[in-house]
PDB file of C-alpha atoms in Angstrom:
ATOM      1  CA  UNK H  16    -127.965 -13.075  74.222  1.00 68.00           C
ATOM      2  CA  UNK H  17    -124.489 -11.767  73.316  1.00 82.00           C
ATOM      3  CA  UNK H  18    -121.256 -10.888  75.070  1.00 96.00           C
ATOM      4  CA  UNK H  19    -118.085  -9.121  73.882  1.00 97.00           C
ATOM      5  CA  UNK H  20    -114.782  -9.661  75.715  1.00 98.00           C
ATOM      6  CA  UNK H  21    -111.129  -8.851  75.149  1.00 98.00           C
ATOM      7  CA  UNK H  22    -108.655 -11.734  75.379  1.00 98.00           C
ATOM      8  CA  UNK H  23    -105.198 -10.353  76.353  1.00 97.00           C
ATOM      9  CA  UNK H  24    -101.740 -11.495  75.342  1.00 96.00           C
ATOM     10  CA  UNK H  25     -99.084 -12.344  77.924  1.00 96.00           C
ATOM     11  CA  UNK H  26     -95.332 -12.150  78.110  1.00 95.00           C
ATOM     12  CA  UNK H  27     -92.932 -14.112  80.280  1.00 96.00           C
ATOM     13  CA  UNK H  28     -90.825 -11.550  82.121  1.00 95.00           C
ATOM     14  CA  UNK H  29     -88.695 -14.515  83.163  1.00 95.00           C
ATOM     15  CA  UNK H  30     -88.975 -18.267  82.685  1.00 95.00           C
ATOM     16  CA  UNK H  31     -86.933 -20.940  84.431  1.00 93.00           C
ATOM     17  CA  UNK H  32     -87.208 -24.652  83.701  1.00 92.00           C
ATOM     18  CA  UNK H  33     -86.473 -26.454  86.969  1.00 89.00           C
ATOM     19  CA  UNK H  34     -87.092 -30.105  86.144  1.00 88.00           C
ATOM     20  CA  UNK H  35     -89.088 -32.671  84.252  1.00 87.00           C
ATOM     21  CA  UNK H  36     -92.205 -34.236  85.746  1.00 85.00           C
ATOM     22  CA  UNK H  37     -93.304 -37.855  85.729  1.00 86.00           C
ATOM     23  CA  UNK H  38     -96.202 -36.915  83.425  1.00 85.00           C
ATOM     24  CA  UNK H  39     -93.756 -35.705  80.767  1.00 82.00           C
ATOM     25  CA  UNK H  40     -94.321 -31.983  81.320  1.00 86.00           C
ATOM     26  CA  UNK H  41     -91.541 -29.676  82.450  1.00 89.00           C
ATOM     27  CA  UNK H  42     -91.586 -27.981  85.833  1.00 90.00           C
ATOM     28  CA  UNK H  43     -91.525 -24.199  85.483  1.00 93.00           C
ATOM     29  CA  UNK H  44     -91.010 -21.077  87.548  1.00 94.00           C
ATOM     30  CA  UNK H  45     -92.088 -17.962  85.681  1.00 95.00           C
ATOM     31  CA  UNK H  46     -93.450 -14.461  86.100  1.00 96.00           C
ATOM     32  CA  UNK H  47     -96.104 -13.653  83.529  1.00 96.00           C
ATOM     33  CA  UNK H  48     -97.628 -10.296  82.673  1.00 94.00           C
ATOM     34  CA  UNK H  49    -100.659  -9.438  80.534  1.00 95.00           C
ATOM     35  CA  UNK H  50    -100.449  -6.790  77.808  1.00 93.00           C
ATOM     36  CA  UNK H  51    -102.898  -4.353  76.250  1.00 91.00           C
ATOM     37  CA  UNK H  52    -102.496  -6.324  73.026  1.00 93.00           C
ATOM     38  CA  UNK H  53    -105.632  -8.467  72.821  1.00 96.00           C
ATOM     39  CA  UNK H  54    -107.911 -10.558  70.634  1.00 97.00           C
ATOM     40  CA  UNK H  55    -111.665  -9.930  70.759  1.00 98.00           C
ATOM     41  CA  UNK H  56    -114.236 -12.664  71.331  1.00 98.00           C
ATOM     42  CA  UNK H  57    -117.958 -12.265  70.689  1.00 98.00           C
ATOM     43  CA  UNK H  58    -120.503 -14.804  71.942  1.00 98.00           C
ATOM     44  CA  UNK H  59    -124.015 -14.864  70.439  1.00 98.00           C
ATOM     45  CA  UNK H  60    -126.822 -17.352  70.984  1.00 96.00           C
ATOM     46  CA  UNK H  61    -127.165 -19.805  68.120  1.00 96.00           C
ATOM     47  CA  UNK H  62    -128.843 -23.066  67.145  1.00 96.00           C
ATOM     48  CA  UNK H  63    -125.434 -24.730  66.879  1.00 96.00           C
ATOM     49  CA  UNK H  64    -121.978 -24.170  68.332  1.00 97.00           C
ATOM     50  CA  UNK H  65    -119.788 -22.451  65.747  1.00 97.00           C
ATOM     51  CA  UNK H  66    -116.422 -20.677  65.788  1.00 98.00           C
ATOM     52  CA  UNK H  67    -115.538 -18.057  63.171  1.00 98.00           C
ATOM     53  CA  UNK H  68    -112.252 -16.160  62.856  1.00 98.00           C
ATOM     54  CA  UNK H  69    -111.202 -13.165  60.772  1.00 97.00           C
ATOM     55  CA  UNK H  70    -107.809 -14.821  60.197  1.00 96.00           C
ATOM     56  CA  UNK H  71    -108.274 -17.638  57.652  1.00 95.00           C
ATOM     57  CA  UNK H  72    -105.056 -19.326  58.790  1.00 93.00           C
ATOM     58  CA  UNK H  73    -106.570 -20.112  62.203  1.00 95.00           C
ATOM     59  CA  UNK H  74    -108.303 -23.544  62.322  1.00 95.00           C
ATOM     60  CA  UNK H  75    -111.829 -23.225  63.704  1.00 96.00           C
ATOM     61  CA  UNK H  76    -112.649 -26.907  64.247  1.00 95.00           C
ATOM     62  CA  UNK H  77    -112.843 -28.962  67.414  1.00 94.00           C
ATOM     63  CA  UNK H  78    -109.072 -28.754  68.024  1.00 94.00           C
ATOM     64  CA  UNK H  79    -109.164 -24.984  68.446  1.00 97.00           C
ATOM     65  CA  UNK H  80    -108.733 -24.199  72.155  1.00 98.00           C
ATOM     66  CA  UNK H  81    -111.909 -22.099  72.121  1.00 98.00           C
ATOM     67  CA  UNK H  82    -113.947 -25.108  71.028  1.00 98.00           C
ATOM     68  CA  UNK H  83    -112.147 -27.374  73.490  1.00 98.00           C
ATOM     69  CA  UNK H  84    -112.990 -24.927  76.280  1.00 98.00           C
ATOM     70  CA  UNK H  85    -116.617 -24.835  75.145  1.00 98.00           C
ATOM     71  CA  UNK H  86    -116.934 -28.632  75.187  1.00 98.00           C
ATOM     72  CA  UNK H  87    -115.155 -28.947  78.515  1.00 98.00           C
ATOM     73  CA  UNK H  88    -117.396 -26.339  80.167  1.00 98.00           C
ATOM     74  CA  UNK H  89    -120.547 -28.038  78.874  1.00 98.00           C
ATOM     75  CA  UNK H  90    -119.355 -31.450  80.001  1.00 97.00           C
ATOM     76  CA  UNK H  91    -118.522 -30.090  83.447  1.00 97.00           C
ATOM     77  CA  UNK H  92    -121.693 -28.059  84.038  1.00 98.00           C
ATOM     78  CA  UNK H  93    -124.375 -29.541  81.777  1.00 97.00           C
ATOM     79  CA  UNK H  94    -124.922 -26.110  80.181  1.00 97.00           C
ATOM     80  CA  UNK H  95    -126.970 -26.625  77.002  1.00 95.00           C
ATOM     81  CA  UNK H  96    -126.952 -23.202  75.317  1.00 96.00           C
ATOM     82  CA  UNK H  97    -125.254 -23.049  71.905  1.00 97.00           C
ATOM     83  CA  UNK H  98    -123.170 -20.114  70.655  1.00 97.00           C
ATOM     84  CA  UNK H  99    -121.766 -18.560  67.528  1.00 98.00           C
ATOM     85  CA  UNK H 100    -118.326 -17.373  68.633  1.00 98.00           C
ATOM     86  CA  UNK H 101    -116.462 -14.748  66.638  1.00 98.00           C
ATOM     87  CA  UNK H 102    -112.688 -14.459  67.153  1.00 98.00           C
ATOM     88  CA  UNK H 103    -111.056 -11.250  65.915  1.00 98.00           C
ATOM     89  CA  UNK H 104    -107.355 -12.058  65.976  1.00 97.00           C
ATOM     90  CA  UNK H 105    -104.663  -9.535  66.892  1.00 95.00           C
ATOM     91  CA  UNK H 106    -102.217 -11.738  68.832  1.00 95.00           C
ATOM     92  CA  UNK H 107     -99.863 -13.584  66.433  1.00 91.00           C
ATOM     93  CA  UNK H 108     -99.560 -17.358  66.651  1.00 90.00           C
ATOM     94  CA  UNK H 109     -96.371 -19.279  67.544  1.00 88.00           C
ATOM     95  CA  UNK H 110     -95.113 -16.136  69.242  1.00 91.00           C
ATOM     96  CA  UNK H 111     -94.914 -17.153  72.908  1.00 93.00           C
ATOM     97  CA  UNK H 112     -97.656 -14.646  73.718  1.00 95.00           C
ATOM     98  CA  UNK H 113    -100.330 -17.113  74.820  1.00 95.00           C
ATOM     99  CA  UNK H 114    -103.031 -16.129  72.337  1.00 96.00           C
ATOM    100  CA  UNK H 115    -104.700 -19.525  72.133  1.00 97.00           C
ATOM    101  CA  UNK H 116    -104.504 -20.062  75.886  1.00 97.00           C
ATOM    102  CA  UNK H 117    -105.984 -16.622  76.513  1.00 98.00           C
ATOM    103  CA  UNK H 118    -108.826 -17.366  74.090  1.00 98.00           C
ATOM    104  CA  UNK H 119    -109.598 -20.581  75.975  1.00 98.00           C
ATOM    105  CA  UNK H 120    -109.602 -18.850  79.367  1.00 98.00           C
ATOM    106  CA  UNK H 121    -111.794 -16.040  78.044  1.00 98.00           C
ATOM    107  CA  UNK H 122    -114.220 -18.618  76.657  1.00 98.00           C
ATOM    108  CA  UNK H 123    -114.508 -20.368  80.026  1.00 98.00           C
ATOM    109  CA  UNK H 124    -115.014 -17.013  81.765  1.00 98.00           C
ATOM    110  CA  UNK H 125    -117.658 -15.912  79.235  1.00 98.00           C
ATOM    111  CA  UNK H 126    -119.613 -19.161  79.365  1.00 98.00           C
ATOM    112  CA  UNK H 127    -119.614 -19.078  83.147  1.00 98.00           C
ATOM    113  CA  UNK H 128    -121.119 -15.569  83.031  1.00 97.00           C
ATOM    114  CA  UNK H 129    -123.701 -16.586  80.451  1.00 97.00           C
ATOM    115  CA  UNK H 130    -124.624 -19.663  82.508  1.00 97.00           C
ATOM    116  CA  UNK H 131    -125.157 -17.536  85.665  1.00 96.00           C
ATOM    117  CA  UNK H 132    -121.840 -18.511  87.279  1.00 97.00           C
ATOM    118  CA  UNK H 133    -122.164 -22.201  88.174  1.00 98.00           C
ATOM    119  CA  UNK H 134    -118.376 -22.380  88.768  1.00 97.00           C
ATOM    120  CA  UNK H 135    -116.226 -20.404  91.184  1.00 95.00           C
ATOM    121  CA  UNK H 136    -113.019 -18.742  90.001  1.00 91.00           C
ATOM    122  CA  UNK H 137    -111.022 -21.543  91.663  1.00 92.00           C
ATOM    123  CA  UNK H 138    -113.071 -24.156  89.816  1.00 96.00           C
ATOM    124  CA  UNK H 139    -112.580 -22.317  86.523  1.00 96.00           C
ATOM    125  CA  UNK H 140    -108.833 -22.213  87.111  1.00 94.00           C
ATOM    126  CA  UNK H 141    -108.761 -25.942  87.874  1.00 94.00           C
ATOM    127  CA  UNK H 142    -110.840 -26.674  84.765  1.00 97.00           C
ATOM    128  CA  UNK H 143    -108.637 -24.470  82.601  1.00 97.00           C
ATOM    129  CA  UNK H 144    -105.536 -26.519  83.471  1.00 95.00           C
ATOM    130  CA  UNK H 145    -107.077 -29.429  81.569  1.00 96.00           C
ATOM    131  CA  UNK H 146    -106.867 -27.400  78.358  1.00 97.00           C
ATOM    132  CA  UNK H 147    -103.269 -26.172  78.455  1.00 93.00           C
ATOM    133  CA  UNK H 148    -100.433 -25.141  80.744  1.00 92.00           C
ATOM    134  CA  UNK H 149    -100.712 -21.381  80.123  1.00 94.00           C
ATOM    135  CA  UNK H 150    -104.502 -21.178  80.429  1.00 97.00           C
ATOM    136  CA  UNK H 151    -104.775 -20.874  84.253  1.00 97.00           C
ATOM    137  CA  UNK H 152    -102.600 -17.733  84.263  1.00 97.00           C
ATOM    138  CA  UNK H 153    -105.382 -15.764  82.590  1.00 97.00           C
ATOM    139  CA  UNK H 154    -107.519 -16.124  85.719  1.00 95.00           C
ATOM    140  CA  UNK H 155    -104.925 -14.136  87.692  1.00 94.00           C
ATOM    141  CA  UNK H 156    -104.974 -10.381  88.279  1.00 93.00           C
ATOM    142  CA  UNK H 157    -102.587  -9.782  85.359  1.00 93.00           C
ATOM    143  CA  UNK H 158     -99.198 -10.292  87.000  1.00 94.00           C
ATOM    144  CA  UNK H 159     -98.491 -13.697  88.502  1.00 96.00           C
ATOM    145  CA  UNK H 160     -95.931 -16.221  89.661  1.00 96.00           C
ATOM    146  CA  UNK H 161     -96.568 -19.422  87.709  1.00 96.00           C
ATOM    147  CA  UNK H 162     -95.183 -22.766  88.859  1.00 94.00           C
ATOM    148  CA  UNK H 163     -95.750 -26.491  88.326  1.00 93.00           C
ATOM    149  CA  UNK H 164     -96.394 -27.062  84.639  1.00 91.00           C
ATOM    150  CA  UNK H 165     -98.257 -23.746  84.681  1.00 92.00           C
ATOM    151  CA  UNK H 166    -101.322 -24.753  86.689  1.00 91.00           C
ATOM    152  CA  UNK H 167    -100.172 -23.166  89.965  1.00 94.00           C
ATOM    153  CA  UNK H 168    -100.831 -19.435  89.759  1.00 95.00           C
ATOM    154  CA  UNK H 169    -100.152 -16.860  92.478  1.00 94.00           C
ATOM    155  CA  UNK H 170    -101.182 -13.294  91.660  1.00 94.00           C
ATOM    156  CA  UNK H 171     -98.518 -10.693  92.392  1.00 93.00           C
ATOM    157  CA  UNK H 172     -98.642  -6.956  92.843  1.00 87.00           C
ATOM    158  CA  UNK H 173     -98.076  -5.085  89.590  1.00 82.00           C
ATOM    159  CA  UNK H 174     -94.426  -4.791  88.543  1.00 85.00           C
ATOM    160  CA  UNK H 175     -93.344  -1.358  87.360  1.00 83.00           C
ATOM    161  CA  UNK H 176     -91.975  -1.730  83.849  1.00 84.00           C
ATOM    162  CA  UNK H 177     -90.423   0.591  81.323  1.00 82.00           C
ATOM    163  CA  UNK H 178     -91.773   1.008  77.813  1.00 87.00           C
ATOM    164  CA  UNK H 179     -92.532  -2.418  76.330  1.00 88.00           C
ATOM    165  CA  UNK H 180     -92.029  -3.292  72.669  1.00 90.00           C
ATOM    166  CA  UNK H 181     -92.762  -6.714  71.177  1.00 91.00           C
ATOM    167  CA  UNK H 182     -90.809  -7.776  68.101  1.00 91.00           C
ATOM    168  CA  UNK H 183     -92.040 -10.812  66.182  1.00 90.00           C
ATOM    169  CA  UNK H 184     -90.180 -12.420  63.260  1.00 89.00           C
ATOM    170  CA  UNK H 185     -92.167 -13.714  60.316  1.00 85.00           C
ATOM    171  CA  UNK H 186     -91.636 -17.321  61.415  1.00 86.00           C
ATOM    172  CA  UNK H 187     -92.777 -19.177  64.513  1.00 86.00           C
ATOM    173  CA  UNK H 188     -91.295 -21.782  66.840  1.00 86.00           C
ATOM    174  CA  UNK H 189     -92.936 -25.064  67.813  1.00 87.00           C
ATOM    175  CA  UNK H 190     -93.452 -25.202  71.573  1.00 87.00           C
ATOM    176  CA  UNK H 191     -93.068 -28.987  71.600  1.00 88.00           C
ATOM    177  CA  UNK H 192     -89.806 -28.821  69.631  1.00 90.00           C
ATOM    178  CA  UNK H 193     -88.491 -26.040  71.841  1.00 90.00           C
ATOM    179  CA  UNK H 194     -89.027 -28.034  75.036  1.00 88.00           C
ATOM    180  CA  UNK H 195     -87.669 -31.123  73.305  1.00 86.00           C
ATOM    181  CA  UNK H 196     -84.426 -29.264  72.606  1.00 87.00           C
ATOM    182  CA  UNK H 197     -83.829 -28.626  76.309  1.00 83.00           C
ATOM    183  CA  UNK H 198     -80.913 -30.348  77.969  1.00 75.00           C
ATOM    184  CA  UNK H 199     -81.007 -31.794  81.478  1.00 73.00           C
ATOM    185  CA  UNK H 200     -79.201 -28.975  83.282  1.00 72.00           C
ATOM    186  CA  UNK H 201     -82.202 -27.504  85.041  1.00 80.00           C
ATOM    187  CA  UNK H 202     -82.308 -24.364  87.167  1.00 73.00           C
ATOM    188  CA  UNK H 203     -82.807 -24.538  90.935  1.00 76.00           C
ATOM    189  CA  UNK H 204     -86.459 -23.997  91.784  1.00 75.00           C
ATOM    190  CA  UNK H 205     -86.318 -22.722  95.354  1.00 78.00           C
ATOM    191  CA  UNK H 206     -84.226 -19.610  94.816  1.00 85.00           C
ATOM    192  CA  UNK H 207     -86.254 -18.482  91.818  1.00 88.00           C
ATOM    193  CA  UNK H 208     -89.617 -19.050  93.486  1.00 88.00           C
ATOM    194  CA  UNK H 209     -88.514 -16.976  96.472  1.00 88.00           C
ATOM    195  CA  UNK H 210     -87.059 -14.152  94.387  1.00 89.00           C
ATOM    196  CA  UNK H 211     -89.909 -13.980  91.895  1.00 91.00           C
ATOM    197  CA  UNK H 212     -92.583 -14.108  94.579  1.00 88.00           C
ATOM    198  CA  UNK H 213     -90.941 -11.018  96.095  1.00 87.00           C
ATOM    199  CA  UNK H 214     -91.293  -9.154  92.817  1.00 83.00           C
ATOM    200  CA  UNK H 215     -87.710  -9.616  91.607  1.00 88.00           C
ATOM    201  CA  UNK H 216     -87.440 -10.158  87.842  1.00 91.00           C
ATOM    202  CA  UNK H 217     -84.204 -11.152  86.076  1.00 93.00           C
ATOM    203  CA  UNK H 218     -85.500 -11.218  82.461  1.00 94.00           C
ATOM    204  CA  UNK H 219     -83.991 -14.643  81.773  1.00 94.00           C
ATOM    205  CA  UNK H 220     -85.571 -17.428  79.731  1.00 95.00           C
ATOM    206  CA  UNK H 221     -84.189 -20.968  79.881  1.00 93.00           C
ATOM    207  CA  UNK H 222     -85.970 -21.845  76.625  1.00 94.00           C
ATOM    208  CA  UNK H 223     -83.847 -19.459  74.576  1.00 94.00           C
ATOM    209  CA  UNK H 224     -80.941 -21.861  74.089  1.00 90.00           C
ATOM    210  CA  UNK H 225     -83.167 -24.591  72.667  1.00 91.00           C
ATOM    211  CA  UNK H 226     -85.078 -22.153  70.459  1.00 93.00           C
ATOM    212  CA  UNK H 227     -81.837 -20.640  69.141  1.00 94.00           C
ATOM    213  CA  UNK H 228     -80.567 -24.118  68.321  1.00 92.00           C
ATOM    214  CA  UNK H 229     -83.706 -24.817  66.328  1.00 92.00           C
ATOM    215  CA  UNK H 230     -83.607 -21.413  64.646  1.00 91.00           C
ATOM    216  CA  UNK H 231     -80.222 -19.620  64.586  1.00 93.00           C
ATOM    217  CA  UNK H 232     -81.982 -16.600  63.074  1.00 91.00           C
ATOM    218  CA  UNK H 233     -83.582 -16.034  66.472  1.00 93.00           C
ATOM    219  CA  UNK H 234     -80.156 -15.717  68.090  1.00 94.00           C
ATOM    220  CA  UNK H 235     -79.149 -13.237  65.378  1.00 91.00           C
ATOM    221  CA  UNK H 236     -82.302 -11.216  66.001  1.00 91.00           C
ATOM    222  CA  UNK H 237     -81.615 -11.022  69.736  1.00 94.00           C
ATOM    223  CA  UNK H 238     -78.096  -9.762  69.059  1.00 93.00           C
ATOM    224  CA  UNK H 239     -79.497  -7.111  66.707  1.00 89.00           C
ATOM    225  CA  UNK H 240     -82.066  -6.004  69.259  1.00 91.00           C
ATOM    226  CA  UNK H 241     -79.477  -5.833  72.052  1.00 93.00           C
ATOM    227  CA  UNK H 242     -77.435  -3.478  69.871  1.00 91.00           C
ATOM    228  CA  UNK H 243     -80.404  -1.114  69.549  1.00 90.00           C
ATOM    229  CA  UNK H 244     -80.134   0.322  73.049  1.00 91.00           C
ATOM    230  CA  UNK H 245     -82.941  -1.561  74.816  1.00 92.00           C
ATOM    231  CA  UNK H 246     -82.366  -2.108  78.529  1.00 93.00           C
ATOM    232  CA  UNK H 247     -83.605  -5.720  78.382  1.00 94.00           C
ATOM    233  CA  UNK H 248     -84.253  -8.145  75.520  1.00 96.00           C
ATOM    234  CA  UNK H 249     -85.742 -11.545  76.336  1.00 96.00           C
ATOM    235  CA  UNK H 250     -87.669 -14.134  74.360  1.00 96.00           C
ATOM    236  CA  UNK H 251     -91.239 -14.654  75.559  1.00 96.00           C
ATOM    237  CA  UNK H 252     -92.261 -18.243  76.300  1.00 94.00           C
ATOM    238  CA  UNK H 253     -91.039 -20.629  73.617  1.00 92.00           C
ATOM    239  CA  UNK H 254     -90.790 -17.785  71.084  1.00 89.00           C
ATOM    240  CA  UNK H 255     -90.563 -16.504  68.523  1.00 92.00           C
ATOM    241  CA  UNK H 256     -91.319 -12.987  69.802  1.00 94.00           C
ATOM    242  CA  UNK H 257     -89.014 -10.868  71.945  1.00 95.00           C
ATOM    243  CA  UNK H 258     -89.915  -8.563  74.787  1.00 94.00           C
ATOM    244  CA  UNK H 259     -87.837  -5.372  74.661  1.00 92.00           C
ATOM    245  CA  UNK H 260     -87.824  -2.919  77.559  1.00 92.00           C
ATOM    246  CA  UNK H 261     -86.840   0.725  77.418  1.00 90.00           C
ATOM    247  CA  UNK H 262     -86.280   3.136  74.550  1.00 88.00           C
ATOM    248  CA  UNK H 263     -84.361   1.496  71.768  1.00 85.00           C
ATOM    249  CA  UNK H 264     -83.595   2.805  68.298  1.00 79.00           C
ATOM    250  CA  UNK H 265     -85.212   0.090  66.244  1.00 73.00           C
ATOM    251  CA  UNK H 266     -84.056  -0.120  62.621  1.00 63.00           C
ATOM    252  CA  UNK H 267     -85.955  -2.096  60.006  1.00 62.00           C
ATOM    253  CA  UNK H 268     -85.088  -5.781  59.989  1.00 59.00           C
ATOM    254  CA  UNK H 269     -86.099  -7.698  56.883  1.00 59.00           C
ATOM    255  CA  UNK H 270     -88.848 -10.180  57.790  1.00 60.00           C
ATOM    256  CA  UNK H 271     -89.363  -8.865  61.318  1.00 63.00           C
ATOM    257  CA  UNK H 272     -91.705  -6.251  62.701  1.00 65.00           C
ATOM    258  CA  UNK H 273     -92.559  -4.420  65.856  1.00 68.00           C
ATOM    259  CA  UNK H 274     -96.264  -5.030  66.133  1.00 68.00           C
ATOM    260  CA  UNK H 275     -96.870  -3.747  69.630  1.00 70.00           C
ATOM    261  CA  UNK H 276     -95.542  -1.026  71.890  1.00 67.00           C
ATOM    262  CA  UNK H 277     -96.875   0.580  75.036  1.00 65.00           C
ATOM    263  CA  UNK H 278     -95.418   3.085  77.537  1.00 56.00           C
TER     264      UNK H 278
END
């Protein structure tokens, strides 16, 4: 028994932080979009559960989101089959591109298939929220309005975009530190939910200010990218990658690279 699946990256076309919840999470309004950039996951029957990765820097123990998804699915369904899972990594870490969350969602989806679908898509989405805030998005149709702490997902019609380039510096940004650097001047939820649900995208990210405070080099990179002729430049998620739209003349920046581009 084996199964091969792609696990796509995401970008935040816009991200507004509209408050802080009683549980300590922040309340978000965002439009997310999947990309063709993807990891690859292979599931093969085994005597023991095991995760392997072609990137030696990726921890493969119980704290990896793939293994957490595996344990959670088994606890929820009583599924007993064991798997050797191979993760071929293409999505960079600490980039704001949701690689780990995507891997977790893909694992839940794969296990549900291999177990003859004991859970509905709604149940998988609800289960995925227990793993991480970005995980439920990957059960959408690829473009979605995301609210709450990320667990409320409403699929949208596809948004027509120009050429997309993703630029990732050599360093990452801690998501926890980025949210911790936020002030208390939150955006107003209602107007953004209404606009975004109608397909309007403003390419703004409220996490940029905190990330730039933690890493001034990120602010410098955005200024450089804006001078290259791109129509829009916005940080994805909590960084450190930037989404660039349109045809820009991209010079070489020491320590940075464009690792993905699609028309």
